Amino acid sequence: MRDEDGVTIRLEDYRPADFQIHHVDMTVRLFEGHAEIDTTLELERRPGAPADAELRLDGDELTLTTLALDGVAVPAQGFEAAADRLTLRGLPQSGRFRLAIGTRIEPERNTKLMGLYRSNGVWCTQCEAEGFRRITYFLDRPDCLATYRVRLEADREAAPILLANGNPVGGGPLGELRHFAEWFDPHPKPSYLFAVVAGRLDAVSETFVTGSGREVALTIYTERGLSERAGYAMDALKRSMRWDERRFGREYDLDVFNIVAISDFNMGAMENKGLNVFNHKYVLLDPDTATDADYAGVETVIAHEYFHNWTGNRITCRDWFQLCLKEGLTVYRDQEFSSDERSRPVKRIASVHTLKANQFPEDQGPLQHPVRPTQYREINNFYTATVYDKGSELVRMIATILGEQKFRAGMDLYFERHDGEAATIEDFVTCFEDAGGIDLSQFFLWYQQAGTPKLEVSQIYDETAGRLTLRLRQSLDKGAAGTGTRPMHIPVRYGLVGANGQDLDVSGASTDARVDGDLIHLTGEEATVTFDGLSGRPYLSILRDFSAPVDLRYNEAEADRLALARLDPNPFGRWRALTDMVGDALVAAIRNGQDAAPDSVLDAMVAAAADETLEPALRAQMVSLPGETELTRLVARDVDTDVIHAVRVSTLAALGRRGQGTFEALRRELADTGAFSPSAQAAGRRALRNTLLAPLATAARDPSVAVTQYETARNMSDRLAALTVLTHHFAGSAAAETALGAFYERFVDDQLVLDKWFMLQASAPDAGTLDKVVALAAHPAFRLANPNRARALLAGLAGLNPYVFHRADGAGYRWMADMLGKLDTLNPQTAARMATAFRSWRSMEPKRREAAQAALSELAGRDGLSRDLADILDRTLR
Ligand code: 0A1
Ligand code: ZN
């Protein structure tokens, strides 16, 4: 299905494989320096497949050692073997047959971290999307489901623990030095969910009893000496399992559930059936080394991978174009879990913040693609914010449109209808049409049309008639993906807020659209909604809870925003009004050469921080200024990051001056006393207290408040917050250098904390940062081959530090391009991912734009780039 150019894969070319693999029997023999894999496939020609169809198995950097058909070596004319393909001809026309394939691989040399590799001595695998073909030849596509029996053999010293998917079925010694273990997974699965792990690992275990009384042994494995930090992850796992039973009626389906935390991993984690493999960053926590954000991240990722057991594993994807079928849905589920476990409005605000920060720029730039793409060159490059986060928003909109009960009925139908299948987005959406008795064909455009729709809102109030008229208008540009611009079905949740802060009754609205209580279904280009009999002009709280992922354009009076920020009964609405006001004020200051945002806006932030009717976590969100990266997005064209930096810093200091008394009192009141709790409530108090640190310290032009906090901190959230203020606002000062040095000494043996140390320095908006980063790249603790460490430095600079990355002299771009070139030779997937930092280069002012283009073009012109990196660079430059 590859194109003439040999690389483009298209959705329209999908067809099922000619052969079916019913069962896989595998023996993995691990040795120092290499591994031998013996695989027996139980195959059958698919009914209707052409009689002359060849069996074409995928491979990637493989060496074939043996090949036998039903026990007889295949003669040379019967097959063709290359590193990336094994082709067999003349296979039986009917009935099952067995193909035995031997391969030999070198996990130690696998720096791509795809397939079987070694991380800190531990053998582990990553097979999504196309890693299984780096272990053996296979129909490495998600619609080929098979049962697997796996036997692992290894040295007993080097690998006392031997794990694979499914349930353990046997094991024992093999002579004096070696041993084996056997696993059987009864659930047919695609190869991307295959996993084995072997090594010296510590463990924590607990038992979980499912709703129907089945006992499941839960174990989390870590590198030696770290299992004490897995307690919170275990707790999160048990809560996830219970939640999925309650909320979606989904029970776990094997006797064991294993999680392994490893230190070299390209992504966050992987949902392999019964054997999840995690980047240890999303497992290991304790108060001394992890922040509250880390705790929330672990909870979310543990839940996400667990939820995949039903949405991804039991029902998988027909092809990789359907990736959002499992990812969008599973993100929706993990977000719902966090909302139920923590605070719904705080979680919603955090998700919207992430969506705008990561997905909006993607959707509005050169890497734009529909939630369900129709073509790709390298599937690894489609694990994007659009597939995950916008994909989740689409599921959320379906839930909003159907309402809670019908949505649940649709989910039940989906599980019932497609369990054990490899499904499509059409299959998924049809379940909600059937369960909801509703036509979602227009809604389906959300999966097909790329780009963020604009939603323009205006209002007219007729004083004498007591009539409010709302106008809504949607539009969608043809962006880089070149998909359609047809009007979509946009659910717009709203409220009318009276002067006393009460929601008015809106049931009497008259409209040319469909209005369902507080939900306007905008399906045409425009709609008008009219409310009569009002005794005064209400405040319009629009797009409550961000009911659709749109770019809201609402010419809202500042007085309305100030009022809504104070009294909207919908907490999301309060945050929305305030942050839109703050964002607009900063953009105006940046564009008009003003020093800082006006006092009226800052005072509203101070008031929000002090509002005791709101939970502290929400107050922290409301008193946070947008970061420089966010401002870069908001300014959108002819961006000068020096100006952004200057205005943001003066605004921060101005905020500290306006709020000084309030903030100091709050910080005293919220001071850390008593024992550490990772609860959302305790974390919210820390968040509010720590958010106030930067404005206070910058206003005082004095780091001492941060120094004191650094020295007295009793947990990582407080310590890191103080260190961030020191390194980012007092860079190069003795106070900052002393604290950085002390931090390094204290945590020199802790890989996860050292990542923070690298990232903090790379993300400091300071003229001296680039030199520092160059030196850090030569630091003995820096390892480009470790994705977390590489990300700390490269994404710390290019993703979190626009002031330095977008330096007018182009030095930031050149450094990044150079590092990406080096990283690409080791780990193309991670290099490609980090190269996306260049995606907004066209929104820079001309000088920067030119410098970025030059750096990008130089890199793109190099010989031997990976397909991963070349794909990102080509699309970014196109
Ligand atoms: N399915 C995983 C994400 C994932 C994708 C690719 C990987 O390759 C290195 C690893 C993980 C998830 O959504 O959690
Ligand atoms: Zn996922």
Coordinates of C-alpha atoms and ligand atoms in Angstrom, one line a residue, residues 113-114 126 128-129 265-271 304-305 308 326-327 380 383 388 829, ligand 1:
L113 CA 13.8 2.0 21.5
M114 CA 11.4 0.2 19.1
Q126 CA 7.9 -1.4 22.5
E128 CA 3.4 0.2 18.8
A129 CA 3.1 1.2 16.1
F265 CA 11.2 5.0 26.8
N266 CA 10.2 7.1 23.9
M267 CA 6.7 8.1 25.1
G268 CA 4.8 8.1 28.4
A269 CA 3.7 4.5 28.6
M270 CA 2.3 1.6 26.6
E271 CA -0.8 -0.5 27.1
H304 CA -5.0 5.9 30.7
E305 CA -3.1 2.7 30.1
H308 CA -6.9 0.9 27.1
K326 CA -8.5 4.2 20.9
E327 CA -6.5 7.3 21.8
N380 CA 5.0 7.5 14.6
Y383 CA 0.7 10.3 17.9
Y388 CA -5.2 12.5 21.4
Q829 CA 11.1 9.0 16.7
Ligands
0A1_1 N1 -0.4 3.9 23.0 C1 0.4 4.6 23.9 C2 1.3 5.6 23.3 C3 2.5 5.1 22.6 C4 2.7 5.2 21.3 C5 3.8 4.8 20.7 C6 4.9 4.4 21.4 O1 6.0 4.1 20.8 C7 7.2 4.3 21.3 C8 4.8 4.3 22.8 C9 3.6 4.6 23.4 C10 -0.5 5.4 24.8 O2 -1.4 6.1 24.3 O3 -0.3 5.5 26.0

